[in-house]
Coordinates of C-alpha atoms in Angstrom, one line a residue:
M1 CA 0.0 0.0 0.0
N2 CA 2.0 2.9 -1.3
K3 CA -0.4 5.8 -0.7
R4 CA -2.7 6.9 2.1
I5 CA -5.1 9.8 2.1
V6 CA -6.9 9.0 5.4
F7 CA -4.8 8.6 8.5
F8 CA -4.7 9.3 12.3
E9 CA -2.0 11.7 13.5
G10 CA -1.7 13.0 17.1
T11 CA -5.3 13.3 18.1
K12 CA -6.8 14.0 14.7
L13 CA -8.2 12.1 11.8
I14 CA -6.9 13.6 8.5
L15 CA -8.2 13.4 5.0
D16 CA -5.7 14.7 2.4
T17 CA -7.8 16.3 -0.4
C18 CA -4.9 16.0 -2.8
M19 CA -5.6 19.6 -3.8
T20 CA -3.2 22.5 -3.7
Q21 CA -4.4 25.6 -1.9
S22 CA -5.4 27.2 -5.2
A23 CA -7.4 24.2 -6.4
F24 CA -9.0 23.8 -3.0
T25 CA -10.1 27.4 -3.0
K26 CA -11.6 27.0 -6.5
S27 CA -13.5 23.9 -5.3
R28 CA -15.2 25.9 -2.6
F29 CA -15.0 22.8 -0.4
S30 CA -14.2 25.1 2.6
E31 CA -17.8 26.3 2.4
Q32 CA -19.0 22.8 2.7
I33 CA -16.9 21.6 5.6
G34 CA -20.0 20.9 7.6
T35 CA -21.0 18.2 5.1
S36 CA -21.4 15.1 7.3
G37 CA -20.6 11.5 7.1
H38 CA -21.6 9.1 10.0
I39 CA -20.0 7.7 13.1
A40 CA -21.2 4.3 14.2
S41 CA -20.8 3.5 17.9
K42 CA -21.3 -0.1 19.2
D43 CA -23.8 -0.4 22.0
G44 CA -23.9 -4.0 23.1
S45 CA -25.0 -6.0 20.1
S46 CA -26.4 -3.0 18.2
W47 CA -25.0 0.2 16.6
N48 CA -25.9 3.8 17.1
F49 CA -25.4 6.3 14.3
E50 CA -24.7 10.0 14.5
P51 CA -23.7 12.6 11.9
W52 CA -19.9 13.2 11.8
S53 CA -18.0 16.0 10.0
F54 CA -14.6 17.6 9.8
S55 CA -14.0 20.7 11.8
E56 CA -11.1 22.5 10.1
T57 CA -8.5 22.5 7.4
Q58 CA -4.8 22.5 7.3
L59 CA -2.1 23.2 4.7
S60 CA 0.9 21.0 4.4
D61 CA 4.2 23.0 4.9
L62 CA 5.9 21.0 2.1
P63 CA 6.5 22.8 -1.2
G64 CA 3.4 22.5 -3.4
G65 CA 1.7 21.1 -0.3
T66 CA -1.9 20.0 -0.3
V67 CA -4.9 21.0 1.9
S68 CA -6.4 18.4 4.3
F69 CA -9.6 18.2 6.3
T70 CA -9.1 17.4 10.0
A71 CA -11.2 16.6 13.1
E72 CA -10.6 15.2 16.6
A73 CA -11.0 11.5 16.6
F74 CA -9.6 8.3 18.1
P75 CA -6.7 6.0 17.2
G76 CA -7.4 3.5 14.5
N77 CA -6.9 2.6 10.8
T78 CA -8.8 2.5 7.6
L79 CA -10.3 -0.7 6.4
R80 CA -8.1 -0.7 3.4
E81 CA -4.9 -0.4 5.5
I82 CA -6.0 -3.3 7.7
L83 CA -6.8 -5.6 4.7
C84 CA -3.5 -4.7 3.0
T85 CA -1.5 -5.7 6.1
E86 CA -3.6 -8.8 7.0
N87 CA -1.0 -11.3 6.1
D88 CA 1.9 -9.6 7.8
S89 CA 1.4 -11.5 11.1
D90 CA -1.1 -13.6 13.0
E91 CA -2.0 -10.5 15.1
N92 CA -2.8 -8.6 11.9
K93 CA -4.9 -11.5 10.6
T94 CA -6.9 -11.6 13.9
R95 CA -7.3 -7.8 13.7
A96 CA -8.6 -8.0 10.1
R97 CA -11.2 -10.5 11.1
G98 CA -12.4 -8.4 13.9
V99 CA -12.6 -5.2 11.8
A100 CA -14.4 -7.0 8.9
A101 CA -16.9 -8.4 11.3
A102 CA -17.4 -5.0 12.9
V103 CA -17.8 -3.1 9.6
C104 CA -20.3 -5.7 8.2
S105 CA -22.2 -5.6 11.5
A106 CA -22.4 -1.8 11.4
I107 CA -23.5 -1.8 7.8
E108 CA -26.3 -4.2 8.7
G109 CA -27.3 -1.9 11.6
A110 CA -27.5 1.0 9.2
R111 CA -29.6 -1.1 6.8
A112 CA -32.0 -2.1 9.6
Q113 CA -32.3 1.5 10.8
K114 CA -32.7 2.9 7.2
I115 CA -29.6 5.1 7.7
N116 CA -28.4 6.6 4.4
L117 CA -24.8 5.5 5.0
E118 CA -22.0 6.8 2.8
H119 CA -21.1 4.5 -0.2
N120 CA -17.4 4.5 0.7
G121 CA -14.7 2.1 -0.2
G122 CA -12.0 0.8 2.2
E123 CA -10.0 4.0 2.4
G124 CA -13.1 6.0 3.4
I125 CA -14.0 3.7 6.4
F126 CA -12.0 4.4 9.6
I127 CA -12.2 1.9 12.5
S128 CA -11.1 2.5 16.1
S129 CA -8.4 0.2 17.6
D130 CA -11.0 -1.6 19.7
C131 CA -13.5 -1.9 16.8
T132 CA -16.3 -0.1 18.8
K133 CA -16.3 3.0 16.7
I134 CA -16.4 3.4 12.9
I135 CA -16.3 6.6 10.9
F136 CA -17.8 6.7 7.4
L137 CA -16.2 9.8 6.0
P138 CA -18.2 12.4 4.1
E139 CA -18.6 10.8 0.7
V140 CA -18.1 13.8 -1.5
F141 CA -14.8 14.8 0.0
F142 CA -13.4 11.3 0.1
T143 CA -14.4 10.3 -3.4
T144 CA -13.1 13.5 -4.9
A145 CA -9.7 13.1 -3.3
A146 CA -9.5 9.4 -4.3
S147 CA -10.5 10.1 -7.9
S148 CA -7.7 12.7 -8.3
L149 CA -5.0 10.0 -7.9
G150 CA -5.7 8.1 -11.1
D151 CA -7.9 5.1 -11.9
E152 CA -5.7 2.4 -10.4
M153 CA -5.4 4.2 -7.0
F154 CA -9.0 5.2 -7.1
S155 CA -10.0 1.6 -7.6
D156 CA -7.8 0.4 -4.8
M157 CA -9.3 3.0 -2.4
Q158 CA -12.9 3.1 -3.5
G159 CA -13.8 1.2 -6.7
L160 CA -13.1 -2.3 -5.6
Y161 CA -15.8 -2.0 -2.8
V162 CA -18.7 -0.3 -4.5
N163 CA -21.2 -0.6 -7.3
A164 CA -21.9 2.9 -8.4
N165 CA -25.1 1.9 -10.1
L166 CA -26.8 0.8 -6.9
T167 CA -28.5 3.0 -4.4
K168 CA -29.4 3.0 -0.7
D169 CA -29.8 -0.5 0.8
D170 CA -28.7 -2.4 -2.3
S171 CA -25.4 -0.4 -2.4
L172 CA -24.7 -1.1 1.3
A173 CA -25.5 -4.8 0.8
F174 CA -23.1 -4.9 -2.1
T175 CA -20.2 -3.3 -0.1
Q176 CA -21.0 -5.6 2.8
A177 CA -20.7 -8.6 0.5
V178 CA -17.4 -7.4 -1.0
I179 CA -15.8 -7.1 2.4
A180 CA -17.1 -10.6 3.5
Y181 CA -16.0 -12.1 0.2
R182 CA -12.6 -10.5 0.5
M183 CA -12.1 -12.1 4.0
L184 CA -13.3 -15.6 3.0
A185 CA -11.8 -15.8 -0.5
H186 CA -8.7 -13.7 0.2
Q187 CA -9.4 -11.8 -3.0
F188 CA -11.9 -9.2 -4.2
P189 CA -14.8 -10.5 -6.3
F190 CA -14.2 -7.8 -9.0
P191 CA -10.5 -7.3 -8.7
S192 CA -9.7 -5.3 -11.8
K193 CA -8.2 -1.8 -11.0
N194 CA -9.4 -0.6 -14.4
T195 CA -12.8 1.0 -13.7
K196 CA -14.2 0.3 -17.2
E197 CA -13.2 -3.4 -17.0
R198 CA -14.5 -3.7 -13.4
S199 CA -17.8 -2.1 -14.3
E200 CA -18.3 -4.6 -17.1
D201 CA -17.5 -7.4 -14.7
I202 CA -20.0 -6.1 -12.2
L203 CA -22.6 -5.7 -15.0
D204 CA -22.1 -9.3 -16.0
A205 CA -21.8 -10.6 -12.4
N206 CA -18.4 -11.9 -13.7
F207 CA -17.0 -13.2 -10.4
K208 CA -16.2 -16.6 -8.9
P209 CA -19.3 -17.5 -6.8
L210 CA -18.4 -18.0 -3.2
E211 CA -20.6 -21.1 -3.2
L212 CA -18.2 -22.7 -5.7
L213 CA -14.9 -21.1 -4.6
V214 CA -15.3 -21.8 -0.8
P215 CA -17.6 -24.9 -0.8
Q216 CA -17.1 -25.4 2.9
A217 CA -18.5 -22.0 3.8
D218 CA -21.9 -21.7 5.5
K219 CA -24.4 -22.2 2.6
Q220 CA -26.7 -19.4 3.6
L221 CA -23.8 -17.0 4.1
A222 CA -22.4 -17.9 0.6
K223 CA -25.8 -17.5 -1.0
T224 CA -26.4 -14.1 0.6
I225 CA -23.0 -12.8 -0.5
D226 CA -23.3 -14.1 -4.0
S227 CA -26.8 -12.7 -4.4
A228 CA -25.7 -9.2 -3.2
L229 CA -22.9 -9.2 -5.7
R230 CA -25.4 -9.9 -8.5
L231 CA -27.7 -7.0 -7.5
V232 CA -28.8 -4.8 -10.5
P233 CA -30.3 -1.3 -10.4
R234 CA -34.0 -1.4 -9.6
Q235 CA -36.6 -0.2 -12.1
K236 CA -39.2 2.3 -11.0
K237 CA -41.9 0.7 -8.8
S238 CA -39.9 -2.5 -8.9
S239 CA -41.3 -5.6 -7.1
Q240 CA -37.8 -7.0 -6.8
K241 CA -37.2 -8.4 -3.3
P242 CA -34.8 -6.4 -1.0
A243 CA -31.3 -7.7 -0.5
A244 CA -31.2 -10.5 2.1
L245 CA -30.2 -9.9 5.7
F246 CA -26.5 -10.5 6.4
P247 CA -25.8 -13.6 8.5
A248 CA -23.2 -12.0 10.8
E249 CA -22.7 -15.0 13.1
A250 CA -22.1 -17.4 10.3
F251 CA -19.6 -14.9 8.8
V252 CA -17.6 -14.8 12.0
K253 CA -17.7 -18.6 12.4
T254 CA -16.6 -19.2 8.8
M255 CA -13.7 -16.7 9.0
T256 CA -12.5 -18.6 12.1
E257 CA -12.7 -21.9 10.4
E258 CA -10.5 -20.7 7.5
P259 CA -12.1 -23.0 4.8
A260 CA -9.9 -23.9 1.9
L261 CA -10.4 -22.5 -1.6
C262 CA -11.5 -24.7 -4.5
D263 CA -9.7 -24.8 -7.8
L264 CA -12.4 -23.7 -10.2
T265 CA -10.4 -24.5 -13.4
T266 CA -11.9 -28.0 -13.4
S267 CA -15.4 -26.9 -12.3
A268 CA -18.0 -27.5 -15.0
E269 CA -20.5 -25.2 -13.3
Y270 CA -18.0 -22.3 -13.3
A271 CA -17.1 -23.0 -16.9
K272 CA -20.8 -22.8 -17.8
K273 CA -20.9 -19.4 -16.0
E274 CA -17.9 -18.1 -17.9
N275 CA -19.4 -19.2 -21.2
S276 CA -22.5 -17.3 -20.4
V277 CA -20.5 -14.1 -19.7
K278 CA -18.8 -14.5 -23.0
R279 CA -22.1 -14.7 -24.8
H280 CA -23.4 -11.6 -23.0
R281 CA -20.3 -9.6 -24.0
W282 CA -20.6 -10.7 -27.6
F283 CA -24.0 -9.2 -27.9
R284 CA -22.9 -6.0 -26.1
R285 CA -19.6 -5.5 -27.8
H286 CA -20.7 -6.6 -31.3
R287 CA -17.7 -8.8 -31.9
A288 CA -16.5 -12.4 -31.9
T289 CA -18.6 -15.3 -32.9
L290 CA -21.5 -16.5 -30.9
T291 CA -21.3 -20.1 -29.9
T292 CA -24.0 -22.2 -28.3
A293 CA -23.6 -25.6 -26.7
F294 CA -26.0 -27.3 -29.2
A295 CA -25.1 -25.5 -32.4
V296 CA -23.0 -27.5 -34.9
T297 CA -21.4 -26.3 -38.1
A298 CA -23.5 -28.4 -40.4
V299 CA -26.7 -27.1 -39.0
A300 CA -25.5 -23.5 -39.2
V301 CA -24.5 -23.9 -42.8
F302 CA -27.8 -25.5 -43.7
I303 CA -29.8 -22.7 -42.1
L304 CA -27.7 -20.0 -43.8
G305 CA -27.9 -21.8 -47.2
T306 CA -31.6 -22.3 -46.9
Y307 CA -32.1 -18.6 -45.9
F308 CA -30.1 -17.1 -48.7
D309 CA -31.3 -19.5 -51.4
S310 CA -34.9 -18.4 -50.5
Q311 CA -34.0 -14.8 -51.4
M312 CA -34.9 -14.9 -55.1
E313 CA -34.4 -11.2 -55.6
K314 CA -32.3 -8.7 -53.6
P315 CA -33.8 -5.5 -52.2
T316 CA -32.3 -2.1 -53.0
T317 CA -32.3 1.3 -51.5
R318 CA -32.6 2.9 -54.9
G319 CA -35.7 5.1 -54.9
L320 CA -35.5 5.7 -51.1
T321 CA -34.6 8.9 -49.4
S322 CA -31.7 9.0 -47.0
Q323 CA -34.1 8.7 -44.0
Q324 CA -36.0 5.9 -45.6
T325 CA -32.6 4.1 -46.1
V326 CA -31.9 4.4 -42.4
E327 CA -35.4 3.0 -41.6
M328 CA -34.8 0.1 -44.1
H329 CA -31.5 -0.8 -42.5
Y330 CA -32.6 -0.7 -38.9
G331 CA -35.9 -2.4 -39.7
A332 CA -33.9 -5.2 -41.3
A333 CA -31.7 -5.5 -38.3
N334 CA -34.8 -5.6 -36.1
R335 CA -36.2 -8.5 -38.1
L336 CA -32.8 -10.2 -38.8
D337 CA -33.4 -9.6 -42.5
I338 CA -29.8 -10.1 -43.6
E339 CA -30.3 -9.3 -47.3
S340 CA -32.0 -6.0 -46.6
A341 CA -29.4 -5.1 -44.0
Q342 CA -26.6 -6.0 -46.3
N343 CA -28.0 -4.1 -49.3
S344 CA -28.5 -0.9 -47.4
T345 CA -24.8 -0.5 -46.4
A346 CA -21.4 0.0 -48.0
G347 CA -17.8 -0.5 -46.7
G348 CA -15.9 -2.9 -44.5
E349 CA -17.2 -1.4 -41.2
M350 CA -20.8 -2.1 -42.1
K351 CA -19.9 -5.5 -43.5
G352 CA -18.8 -6.5 -40.0
R353 CA -22.1 -5.3 -38.6
V354 CA -24.0 -7.4 -41.1
N355 CA -21.9 -10.5 -40.2
I356 CA -22.9 -10.0 -36.6
L357 CA -26.6 -10.1 -37.6
S358 CA -25.9 -13.2 -39.6
N359 CA -24.4 -14.9 -36.5
I360 CA -27.4 -13.9 -34.4
Y361 CA -29.7 -15.2 -37.1
V362 CA -27.9 -18.5 -37.1
S363 CA -28.0 -18.7 -33.3
T364 CA -31.7 -18.0 -32.9
K365 CA -32.8 -20.3 -35.8
T366 CA -30.6 -23.1 -34.5
R367 CA -32.0 -22.8 -31.0
A368 CA -35.5 -22.8 -32.4
L369 CA -34.8 -26.1 -34.3
F370 CA -34.1 -27.8 -31.0
D371 CA -36.8 -26.1 -29.1
A372 CA -39.7 -24.1 -30.7
K373 CA -40.1 -22.2 -27.4
L374 CA -36.7 -20.5 -28.1
T375 CA -38.1 -18.8 -31.3
C376 CA -37.3 -15.1 -31.2
L377 CA -39.8 -12.4 -32.0
T378 CA -39.3 -8.6 -32.3
P379 CA -40.4 -6.7 -29.1
A380 CA -43.5 -5.3 -30.8
K381 CA -44.6 -8.6 -32.3
W382 CA -43.9 -10.4 -29.0
F383 CA -46.0 -7.7 -27.2
C384 CA -48.9 -8.1 -29.6
Y385 CA -48.8 -11.9 -29.8
N386 CA -49.2 -12.4 -26.0
Q387 CA -47.1 -15.6 -25.9
T388 CA -44.5 -15.4 -23.2
T389 CA -42.9 -18.7 -24.1
F390 CA -41.1 -17.1 -27.0
N391 CA -37.8 -15.2 -26.7
I392 CA -37.3 -11.5 -27.6
F393 CA -34.7 -9.9 -29.8
G394 CA -35.0 -6.6 -31.6
F395 CA -35.6 -2.9 -31.2
A396 CA -38.1 -0.7 -29.5
D397 CA -38.8 3.0 -29.2
F398 CA -37.0 3.7 -32.4
K399 CA -36.3 7.3 -33.2
I400 CA -34.5 9.3 -35.9
N401 CA -33.4 12.8 -34.9
G402 CA -35.6 12.5 -31.8
Q403 CA -38.8 11.7 -33.7
P404 CA -40.6 8.4 -33.8
A405 CA -39.7 6.5 -37.0
T406 CA -40.9 3.3 -38.6
L407 CA -39.1 -0.1 -38.7
Y408 CA -41.1 -1.3 -41.6
T409 CA -39.7 0.7 -44.6
K410 CA -38.6 -1.9 -47.2
G411 CA -36.6 -1.5 -50.3
A412 CA -38.0 -2.6 -53.7
E413 CA -36.7 -5.7 -55.3
R414 CA -34.1 -5.0 -58.0
K415 CA -36.1 -6.7 -60.7
H416 CA -38.7 -4.0 -60.4
A417 CA -36.0 -1.4 -61.3
P418 CA -37.2 1.4 -59.0
K419 CA -36.7 4.9 -60.2
A420 CA -33.7 6.6 -58.7
I421 CA -34.2 9.8 -56.8
T422 CA -32.3 12.8 -58.2
Q423 CA -32.9 15.3 -55.4
E424 CA -33.8 15.5 -51.7
N425 CA -35.4 18.4 -50.0
N426 CA -35.3 20.2 -53.4
I427 CA -31.5 19.9 -53.5
P428 CA -30.0 18.0 -56.5
L429 CA -28.0 14.9 -55.5
K430 CA -24.6 13.9 -56.9
N431 CA -22.3 11.0 -56.4
G432 CA -20.4 11.3 -53.1
D433 CA -23.0 13.5 -51.2
T434 CA -23.3 12.7 -47.5
K435 CA -26.0 12.8 -44.9
T436 CA -25.9 12.2 -41.1
Y437 CA -28.7 11.2 -38.8
A438 CA -29.0 10.7 -35.0
V439 CA -30.7 7.4 -34.2
S440 CA -31.8 6.1 -30.8
F441 CA -33.6 2.9 -29.7
Y442 CA -33.6 0.2 -27.1
M443 CA -32.3 -3.3 -28.0
L444 CA -34.1 -6.0 -26.1
R445 CA -33.1 -9.6 -25.8
T446 CA -33.9 -12.4 -23.4
E447 CA -31.5 -15.2 -22.5
G448 CA -31.5 -17.9 -19.9
S449 CA -34.1 -18.7 -17.3
D450 CA -34.4 -15.2 -15.8
E451 CA -32.4 -12.7 -17.8
M452 CA -33.5 -9.9 -19.9
F453 CA -31.0 -7.4 -21.3
V454 CA -32.1 -3.8 -22.2
T455 CA -29.5 -1.8 -24.0
K456 CA -30.1 1.9 -24.6
I457 CA -28.3 2.7 -27.9
D458 CA -27.6 6.1 -29.5
E459 CA -26.0 6.1 -32.9
T460 CA -24.7 8.7 -35.4
V461 CA -25.5 7.2 -38.8
N462 CA -23.4 8.4 -41.8
L463 CA -24.7 7.9 -45.3
V464 CA -23.2 8.4 -48.7
F465 CA -24.9 8.7 -52.1
K466 CA -23.3 6.2 -54.5
K467 CA -24.3 6.4 -58.1
N468 CA -28.1 6.3 -57.7
R469 CA -28.9 5.4 -54.2
W470 CA -28.2 6.2 -50.5
L471 CA -26.1 3.7 -48.5
I472 CA -25.0 3.6 -44.8
K473 CA -21.2 3.8 -44.7
S474 CA -20.5 4.0 -40.9
T475 CA -22.0 4.4 -37.4
D476 CA -20.7 5.8 -34.2
T477 CA -22.3 4.1 -31.2
V478 CA -22.9 4.9 -27.5
Q479 CA -24.7 2.2 -25.5
E480 CA -25.6 1.4 -22.0
E481 CA -26.8 -2.1 -21.0
N482 CA -28.9 -3.1 -18.1
K483 CA -30.0 -6.5 -16.9
I484 CA -33.5 -7.0 -15.4
S485 CA -35.5 -10.0 -14.2
K486 CA -37.3 -11.6 -17.1
T487 CA -39.7 -13.3 -14.7
E488 CA -40.6 -9.9 -13.1
F489 CA -41.2 -8.3 -16.5
Y490 CA -43.2 -11.2 -17.8
T491 CA -45.4 -11.2 -14.7
D492 CA -46.0 -7.4 -15.0
Y493 CA -46.7 -7.9 -18.7
S494 CA -49.2 -10.7 -18.1
K495 CA -51.0 -8.6 -15.5
A496 CA -51.1 -5.6 -17.7
M497 CA -52.6 -7.6 -20.6
K498 CA -55.2 -9.1 -18.2
D499 CA -56.1 -5.6 -16.8
S500 CA -56.4 -4.2 -20.4
S501 CA -58.5 -7.2 -21.8
D502 CA -55.5 -8.3 -23.9
D503 CA -55.2 -4.9 -25.6
A504 CA -51.5 -4.6 -26.3
K505 CA -51.5 -0.8 -26.7
K506 CA -53.4 -0.3 -23.4
A507 CA -51.1 -2.7 -21.7
A508 CA -48.0 -0.8 -23.0
E509 CA -49.4 2.4 -21.6
L510 CA -49.8 0.7 -18.2
L511 CA -46.3 -0.6 -18.3
H512 CA -44.5 2.5 -19.6
A513 CA -44.2 4.2 -16.2
K514 CA -42.1 1.3 -15.0
Y515 CA -40.5 0.1 -18.3
E516 CA -39.7 3.2 -20.4
W517 CA -38.4 0.9 -23.2
V518 CA -41.7 -0.9 -24.1
P519 CA -42.6 -0.6 -27.8
S520 CA -44.3 2.7 -28.8
Q521 CA -47.9 2.9 -29.8
S522 CA -47.0 3.3 -33.5
E523 CA -44.7 0.3 -33.3
L524 CA -47.4 -1.9 -31.8
E525 CA -49.9 -0.8 -34.5
E526 CA -47.4 -1.6 -37.3
A527 CA -46.5 -5.0 -35.7
A528 CA -50.2 -5.9 -35.4
A529 CA -50.8 -5.0 -39.0
D530 CA -47.8 -7.1 -40.0
I531 CA -49.0 -10.1 -38.0
E532 CA -52.5 -9.8 -39.6
Q533 CA -51.0 -9.7 -43.1
N534 CA -48.0 -12.0 -42.9
G535 CA -48.5 -14.1 -39.7
I536 CA -46.5 -14.0 -36.6
F537 CA -43.3 -15.3 -38.2
G538 CA -43.6 -13.6 -41.6
S539 CA -42.7 -10.1 -42.6

C-alpha cells in the first residue's frame, strides 16, 4: 500500500484532499466543511449512528503542499490499510477479522435503521483500535480526493468496494458482500483496477461464486454474499425483493474456520458461467462469434444456405430517401433480414455489422430447431402476440433525430427497377453526397431462465450517395446495457394484458411508467398489421 489519504495523527483524523491551496479554493470545499458522514458506535449487540463531520482544514508545509480536512477522533486505521497488512502477522490477521466483522455488522445496523450511510470504499471507512467506533467519511470529500489519484489508485481505495449503479440498501449490501467475500476468499470479487473493465465485470456478475470457490463456507452465508454481488439497479416501482439480511454469526464462524479455496479450473458449473458471460459480452460489444452448446457447423451452414437461397431477388435502396434508407436498415436489423441489411450498407465497417446479424440469425434459428419455445420475436410482435414462451430480440422506441420512426420501410426488389431519386429536399443529388442522422432505440433480448437485457443505444449514422442510391457507410455508437429480471417483467406484462383485456396498446401504456423501453404505440400498430398480413413469423 504505497499511498494513504486518510490517517490518524496525534489526536486527529486527517483526509488529504490531494488539492493545492489554489485548487481547494476554487473547489469551494471550505464552504462545505459541515458536510457530514456518519460515526457508528457499538452499544452491546447494536450500533448507534450520528452525523460526523470535519471541523477544520490545514495546509501542508511542504513545497506545493496540499490541503487536508481534519477533526478530533480516536486512534485507528482505515479498512483498506487493515486488509492490506492482513497477512503480515497472525496478530494482523486476527485484527482484520475483527474489523471486517465490525464493519459488516455496522452496515447491517445501518440497513436495519434505514440510515443513508455513505457509499465509501476501504480508504473511506476508519475503524477504532477496539472496533467499537467506525467513521464513514463524508462521501463527496473522500471520493473527490481518491479520484484525483488516477484510476488504479481510485480503484484500490474506492472502486473495488462499491457498485456505483446501486443506491441505498442495495449499495450497502453490495459493499458488505465485497468485504465478506474478501475475507473468505482472500481476493476481491471484482479485482480489476481498471474501472471500465471492473464495471463490465459487475454488470455481467463476472466473479467466482463463493458457493463454488469456498464450498465449505456456510451455505446461507455464501448464497447471501453471491446474491448481493449480483444485484442490479431497480426499475421504478420494482417488485424486486430487497437484499437479504446479512448472517453475521455465520460470517464470523466461517472466518475462524478458514475454509480452503476450491480450484475452479476444473469446475463444469463455473465453466458454464464463464461461457454465459462471453455470450453476453458478444452481444454487447458486437464482436467475436456467438457459440452455443448445441449448435453444430453443419446445421448452421444448412440454415444460412436455406435462408439465402430463398431470397430470389435482392432488395435495393434505390428510390429511397436518406431517412428511408436508415429506416430500411434498422428495420432489417430488427427483423434479422440479412439481405436488406446488407444491401443498405457500404464498406468494411458495415460488413462486419451485417456479419454479426448473420451470426445472431444462425444462433436464434438453431436454437428454435431444437426447441420451438426458443423462437425469437421482435419486441413489438412479442408484445402483440401475447405468448411469453417465446424469446425476444429486436428494437423498441426507435427514433430518428428525436422523432418516432418506422421499422417497416422496405426496399423494392431490384427486378422492379425502382426509379432513382435525383434530389432530396429540393437539393440535387450527386455522387459522393453525404448525410448524417441521430438514431436512438432500445435493443431488447432475453436469455437464460431469468435474464433480460435492455440496451439503450444512441448512434450517429453516416450515409453516402453512391451512383443512384443512398447507403450507410458507418455508425458511431454509444450504448448502456442493463439487466433485469425476465420473470418480473413477464409477470408485469401478463397482469397488464389481463387488466387491459388483452389490448397490447393499453397494456403498453400501463407498463410504460415502470418500463420506459416498451414498444411505442405506433410500433405496436405496425406490428399488429404485419401479423395480420404476414402471420407471426412472416414479414
